[in-house]
PDB file of C-alpha atoms in Angstrom:
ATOM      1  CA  UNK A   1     131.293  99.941  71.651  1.00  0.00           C
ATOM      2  CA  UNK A   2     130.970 103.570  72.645  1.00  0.00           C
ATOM      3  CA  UNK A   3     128.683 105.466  70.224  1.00  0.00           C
ATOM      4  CA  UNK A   4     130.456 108.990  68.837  1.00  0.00           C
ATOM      5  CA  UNK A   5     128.759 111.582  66.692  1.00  0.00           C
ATOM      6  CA  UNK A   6     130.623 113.750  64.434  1.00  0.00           C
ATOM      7  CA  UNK A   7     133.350 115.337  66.226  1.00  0.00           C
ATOM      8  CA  UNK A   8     136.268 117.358  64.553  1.00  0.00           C
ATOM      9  CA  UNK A   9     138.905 115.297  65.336  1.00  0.00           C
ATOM     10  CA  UNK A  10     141.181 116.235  63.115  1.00  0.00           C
ATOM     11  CA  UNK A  11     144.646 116.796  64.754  1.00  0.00           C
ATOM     12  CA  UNK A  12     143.894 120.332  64.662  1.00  0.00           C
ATOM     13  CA  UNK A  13     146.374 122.498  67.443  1.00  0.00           C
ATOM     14  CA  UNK A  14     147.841 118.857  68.131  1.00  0.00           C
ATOM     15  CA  UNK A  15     144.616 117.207  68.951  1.00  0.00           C
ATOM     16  CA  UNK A  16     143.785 113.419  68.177  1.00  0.00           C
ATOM     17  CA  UNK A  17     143.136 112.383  64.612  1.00  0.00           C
ATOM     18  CA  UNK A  18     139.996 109.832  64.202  1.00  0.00           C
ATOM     19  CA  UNK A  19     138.930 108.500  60.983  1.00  0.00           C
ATOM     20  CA  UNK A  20     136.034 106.550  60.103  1.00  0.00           C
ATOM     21  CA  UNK A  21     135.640 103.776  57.723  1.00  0.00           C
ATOM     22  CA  UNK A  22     132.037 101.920  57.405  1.00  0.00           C
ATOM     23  CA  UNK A  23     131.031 103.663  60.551  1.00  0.00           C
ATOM     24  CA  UNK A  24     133.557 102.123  62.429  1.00  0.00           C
ATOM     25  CA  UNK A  25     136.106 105.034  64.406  1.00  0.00           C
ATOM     26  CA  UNK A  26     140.161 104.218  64.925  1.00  0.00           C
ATOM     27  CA  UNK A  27     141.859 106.632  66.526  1.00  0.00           C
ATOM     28  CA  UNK A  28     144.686 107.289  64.268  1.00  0.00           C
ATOM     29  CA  UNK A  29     146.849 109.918  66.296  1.00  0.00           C
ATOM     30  CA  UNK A  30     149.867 108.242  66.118  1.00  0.00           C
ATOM     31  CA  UNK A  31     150.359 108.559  62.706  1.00  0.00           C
ATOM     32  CA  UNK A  32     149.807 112.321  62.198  1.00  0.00           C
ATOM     33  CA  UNK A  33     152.371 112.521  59.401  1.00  0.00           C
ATOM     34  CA  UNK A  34     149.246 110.567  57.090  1.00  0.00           C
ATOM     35  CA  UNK A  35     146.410 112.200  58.523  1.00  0.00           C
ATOM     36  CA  UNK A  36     146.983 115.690  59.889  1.00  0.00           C
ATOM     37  CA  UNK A  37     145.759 119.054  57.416  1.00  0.00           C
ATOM     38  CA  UNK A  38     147.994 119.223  54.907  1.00  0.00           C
ATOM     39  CA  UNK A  39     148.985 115.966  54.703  1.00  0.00           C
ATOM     40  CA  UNK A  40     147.913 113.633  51.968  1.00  0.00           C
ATOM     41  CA  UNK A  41     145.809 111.357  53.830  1.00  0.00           C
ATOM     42  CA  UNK A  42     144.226 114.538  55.603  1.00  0.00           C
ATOM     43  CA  UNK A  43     140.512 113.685  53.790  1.00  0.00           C
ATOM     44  CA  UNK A  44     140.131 110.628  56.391  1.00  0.00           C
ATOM     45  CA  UNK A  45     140.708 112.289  59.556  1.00  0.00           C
ATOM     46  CA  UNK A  46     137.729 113.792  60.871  1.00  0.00           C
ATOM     47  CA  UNK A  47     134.908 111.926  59.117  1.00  0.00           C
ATOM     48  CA  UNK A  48     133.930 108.870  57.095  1.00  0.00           C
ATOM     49  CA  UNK A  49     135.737 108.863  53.666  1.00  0.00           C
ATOM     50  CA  UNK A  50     134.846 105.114  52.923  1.00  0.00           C
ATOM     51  CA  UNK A  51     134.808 105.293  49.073  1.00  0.00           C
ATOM     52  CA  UNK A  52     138.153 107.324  49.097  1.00  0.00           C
ATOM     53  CA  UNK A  53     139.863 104.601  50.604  1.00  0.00           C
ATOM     54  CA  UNK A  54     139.147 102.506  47.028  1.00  0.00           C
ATOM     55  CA  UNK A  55     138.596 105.065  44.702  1.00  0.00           C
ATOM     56  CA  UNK A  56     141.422 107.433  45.596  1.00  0.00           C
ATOM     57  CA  UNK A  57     139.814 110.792  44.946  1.00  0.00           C
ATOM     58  CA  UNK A  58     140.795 112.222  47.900  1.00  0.00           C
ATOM     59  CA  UNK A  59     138.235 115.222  48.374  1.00  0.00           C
ATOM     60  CA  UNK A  60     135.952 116.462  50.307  1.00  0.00           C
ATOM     61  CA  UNK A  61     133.489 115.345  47.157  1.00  0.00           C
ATOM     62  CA  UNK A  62     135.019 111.684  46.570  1.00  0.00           C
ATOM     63  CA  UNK A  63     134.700 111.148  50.517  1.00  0.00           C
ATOM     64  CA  UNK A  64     131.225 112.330  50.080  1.00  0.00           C
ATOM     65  CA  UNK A  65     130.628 109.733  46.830  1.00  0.00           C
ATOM     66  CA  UNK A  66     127.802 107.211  47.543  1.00  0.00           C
ATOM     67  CA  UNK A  67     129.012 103.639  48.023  1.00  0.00           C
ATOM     68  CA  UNK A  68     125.980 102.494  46.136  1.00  0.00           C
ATOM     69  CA  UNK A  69     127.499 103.540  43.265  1.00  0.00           C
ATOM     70  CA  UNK A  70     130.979 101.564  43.901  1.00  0.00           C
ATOM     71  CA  UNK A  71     131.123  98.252  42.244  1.00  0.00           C
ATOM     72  CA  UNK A  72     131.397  95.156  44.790  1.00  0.00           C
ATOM     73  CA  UNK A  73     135.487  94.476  44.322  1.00  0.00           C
ATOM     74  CA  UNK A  74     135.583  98.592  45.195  1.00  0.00           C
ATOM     75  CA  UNK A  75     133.901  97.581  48.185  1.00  0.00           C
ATOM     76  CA  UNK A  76     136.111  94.685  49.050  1.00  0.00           C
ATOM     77  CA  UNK A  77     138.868  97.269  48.879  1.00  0.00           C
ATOM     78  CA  UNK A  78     136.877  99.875  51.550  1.00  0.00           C
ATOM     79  CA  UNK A  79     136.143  96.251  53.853  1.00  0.00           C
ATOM     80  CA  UNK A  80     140.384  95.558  53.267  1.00  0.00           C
ATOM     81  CA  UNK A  81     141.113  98.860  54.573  1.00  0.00           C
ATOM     82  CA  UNK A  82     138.399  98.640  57.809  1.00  0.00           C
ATOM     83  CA  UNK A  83     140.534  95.473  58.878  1.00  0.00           C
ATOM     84  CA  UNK A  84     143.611  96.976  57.964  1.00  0.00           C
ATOM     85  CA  UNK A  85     142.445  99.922  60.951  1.00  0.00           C
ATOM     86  CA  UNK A  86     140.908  97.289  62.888  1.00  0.00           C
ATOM     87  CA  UNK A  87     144.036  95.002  62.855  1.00  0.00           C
ATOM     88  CA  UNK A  88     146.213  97.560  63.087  1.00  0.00           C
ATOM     89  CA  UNK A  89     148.656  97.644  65.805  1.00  0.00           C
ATOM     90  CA  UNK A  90     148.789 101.016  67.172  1.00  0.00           C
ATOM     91  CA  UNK A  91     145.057 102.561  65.539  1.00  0.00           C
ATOM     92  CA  UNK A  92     142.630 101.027  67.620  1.00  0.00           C
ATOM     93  CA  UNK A  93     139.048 101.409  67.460  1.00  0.00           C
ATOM     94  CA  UNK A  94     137.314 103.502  69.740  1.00  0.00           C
ATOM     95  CA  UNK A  95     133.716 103.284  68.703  1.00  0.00           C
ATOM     96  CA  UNK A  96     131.217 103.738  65.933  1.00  0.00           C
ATOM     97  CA  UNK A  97     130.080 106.574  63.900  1.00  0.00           C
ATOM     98  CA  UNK A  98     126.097 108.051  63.504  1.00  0.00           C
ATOM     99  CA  UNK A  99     124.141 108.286  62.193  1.00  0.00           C
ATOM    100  CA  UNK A 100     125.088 106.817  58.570  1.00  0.00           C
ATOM    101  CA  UNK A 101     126.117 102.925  59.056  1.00  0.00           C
ATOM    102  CA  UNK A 102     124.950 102.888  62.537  1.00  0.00           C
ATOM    103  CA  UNK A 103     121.885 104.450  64.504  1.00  0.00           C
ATOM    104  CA  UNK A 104     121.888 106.131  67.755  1.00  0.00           C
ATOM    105  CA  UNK A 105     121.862 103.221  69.500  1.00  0.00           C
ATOM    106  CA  UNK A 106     124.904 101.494  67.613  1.00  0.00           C
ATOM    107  CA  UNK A 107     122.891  99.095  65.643  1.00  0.00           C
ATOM    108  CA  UNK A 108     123.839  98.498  61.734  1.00  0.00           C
ATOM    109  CA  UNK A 109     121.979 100.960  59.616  1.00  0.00           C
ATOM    110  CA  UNK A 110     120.225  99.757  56.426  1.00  0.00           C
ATOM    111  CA  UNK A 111     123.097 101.222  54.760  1.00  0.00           C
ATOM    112  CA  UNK A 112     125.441  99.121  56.590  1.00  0.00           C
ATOM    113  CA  UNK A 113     123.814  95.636  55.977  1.00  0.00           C
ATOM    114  CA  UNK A 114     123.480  96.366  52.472  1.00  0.00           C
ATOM    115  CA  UNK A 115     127.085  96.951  52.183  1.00  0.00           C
ATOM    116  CA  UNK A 116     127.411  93.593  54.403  1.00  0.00           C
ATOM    117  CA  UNK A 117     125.148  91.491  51.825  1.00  0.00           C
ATOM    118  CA  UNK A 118     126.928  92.808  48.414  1.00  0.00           C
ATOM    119  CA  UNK A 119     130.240  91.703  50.298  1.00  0.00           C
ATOM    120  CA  UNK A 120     128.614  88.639  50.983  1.00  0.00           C
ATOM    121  CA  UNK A 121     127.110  88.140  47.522  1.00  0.00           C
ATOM    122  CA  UNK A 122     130.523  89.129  46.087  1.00  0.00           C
ATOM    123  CA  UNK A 123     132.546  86.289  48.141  1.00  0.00           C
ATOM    124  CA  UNK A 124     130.086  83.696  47.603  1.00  0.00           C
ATOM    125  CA  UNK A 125     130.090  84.890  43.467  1.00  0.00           C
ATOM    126  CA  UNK A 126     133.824  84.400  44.325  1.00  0.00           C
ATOM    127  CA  UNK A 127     133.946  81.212  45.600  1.00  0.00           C
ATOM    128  CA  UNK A 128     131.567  79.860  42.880  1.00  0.00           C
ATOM    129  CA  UNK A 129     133.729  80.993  39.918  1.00  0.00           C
ATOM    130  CA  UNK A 130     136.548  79.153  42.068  1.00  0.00           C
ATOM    131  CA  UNK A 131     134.848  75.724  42.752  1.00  0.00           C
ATOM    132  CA  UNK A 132     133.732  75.922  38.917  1.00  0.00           C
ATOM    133  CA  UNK A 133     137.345  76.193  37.412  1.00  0.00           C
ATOM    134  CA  UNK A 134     138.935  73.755  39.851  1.00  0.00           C
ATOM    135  CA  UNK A 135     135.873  71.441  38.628  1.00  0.00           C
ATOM    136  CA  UNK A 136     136.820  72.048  35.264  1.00  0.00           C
ATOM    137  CA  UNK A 137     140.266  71.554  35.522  1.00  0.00           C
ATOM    138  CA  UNK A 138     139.830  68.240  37.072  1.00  0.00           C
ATOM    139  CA  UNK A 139     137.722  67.392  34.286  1.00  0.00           C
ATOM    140  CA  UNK A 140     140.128  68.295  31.859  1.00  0.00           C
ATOM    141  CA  UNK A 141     142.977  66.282  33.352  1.00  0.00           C
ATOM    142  CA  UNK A 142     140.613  62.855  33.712  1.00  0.00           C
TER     143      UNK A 142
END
């Protein structure tokens, strides 16, 4: 994966629109109706916004919030819209961002793989509270 530092890439004079989501970059040119200035997805292009993407203050400030302070579902809705980009048909990835989820070399930041283990700690919480009221629902019905 190619490693990209901050680049305005913001569909400015027609040039290509990026966005960045967890440190990962789609190039999101093709849909320069969303993401363009002036439009009302123009906070992604250019930068990360990861909290805007679940919190829907779509600043300059709310792109700028601190995903620490989003609760673990908020960040199941950031990791929804990453595959969303990464799945995407037409926005394909083109590389990572650094220096904030990924070094200079492309390698996870601590910032990254704590994001990774409350996503983790959140399914697993998940799939608990799952197991527990199918168990008790069997338990019911005996």
């Amino acid at each position: 994966v190619r490693q990209l530092h901050s680049q305005s890439k913001t569909g400015k004079d027609g040039g290509d629109i990026w966005l960045s989501i967890l440190g990962d970059v789609f190039d999101v040119t093709t849909g320069r109706d969303y993401y363009a200035e002036g439009s009302g997805y123009s906070v992604f292009a250019g930068r990360d916004a990861s909290p805007s993407f679940t919190t829907g203050n779509f600043t300059k400030e709310g792109s700028e919030q601190d995903l620490d302070e989003l609760t673990a579902g908020q960040l199941v809705g950031v990791d929804g819209w990453r595959k969303f980009y990464a799945d995407h048909e037409t926005y394909k990835q083109i590389g990572v961002l650094c220096c904030d989820y990924y070094d200079e070399d492309g390698k996870p930041t601590e910032k990254l793989t704590t994001v990774w283990e409350r996503l983790a700690t959140h399914a697993a919480m998940k799939k608990e509270k799952e197991r527990a009221k199918a168990s008790a629902a069997a338990e019911k019905d005996l």
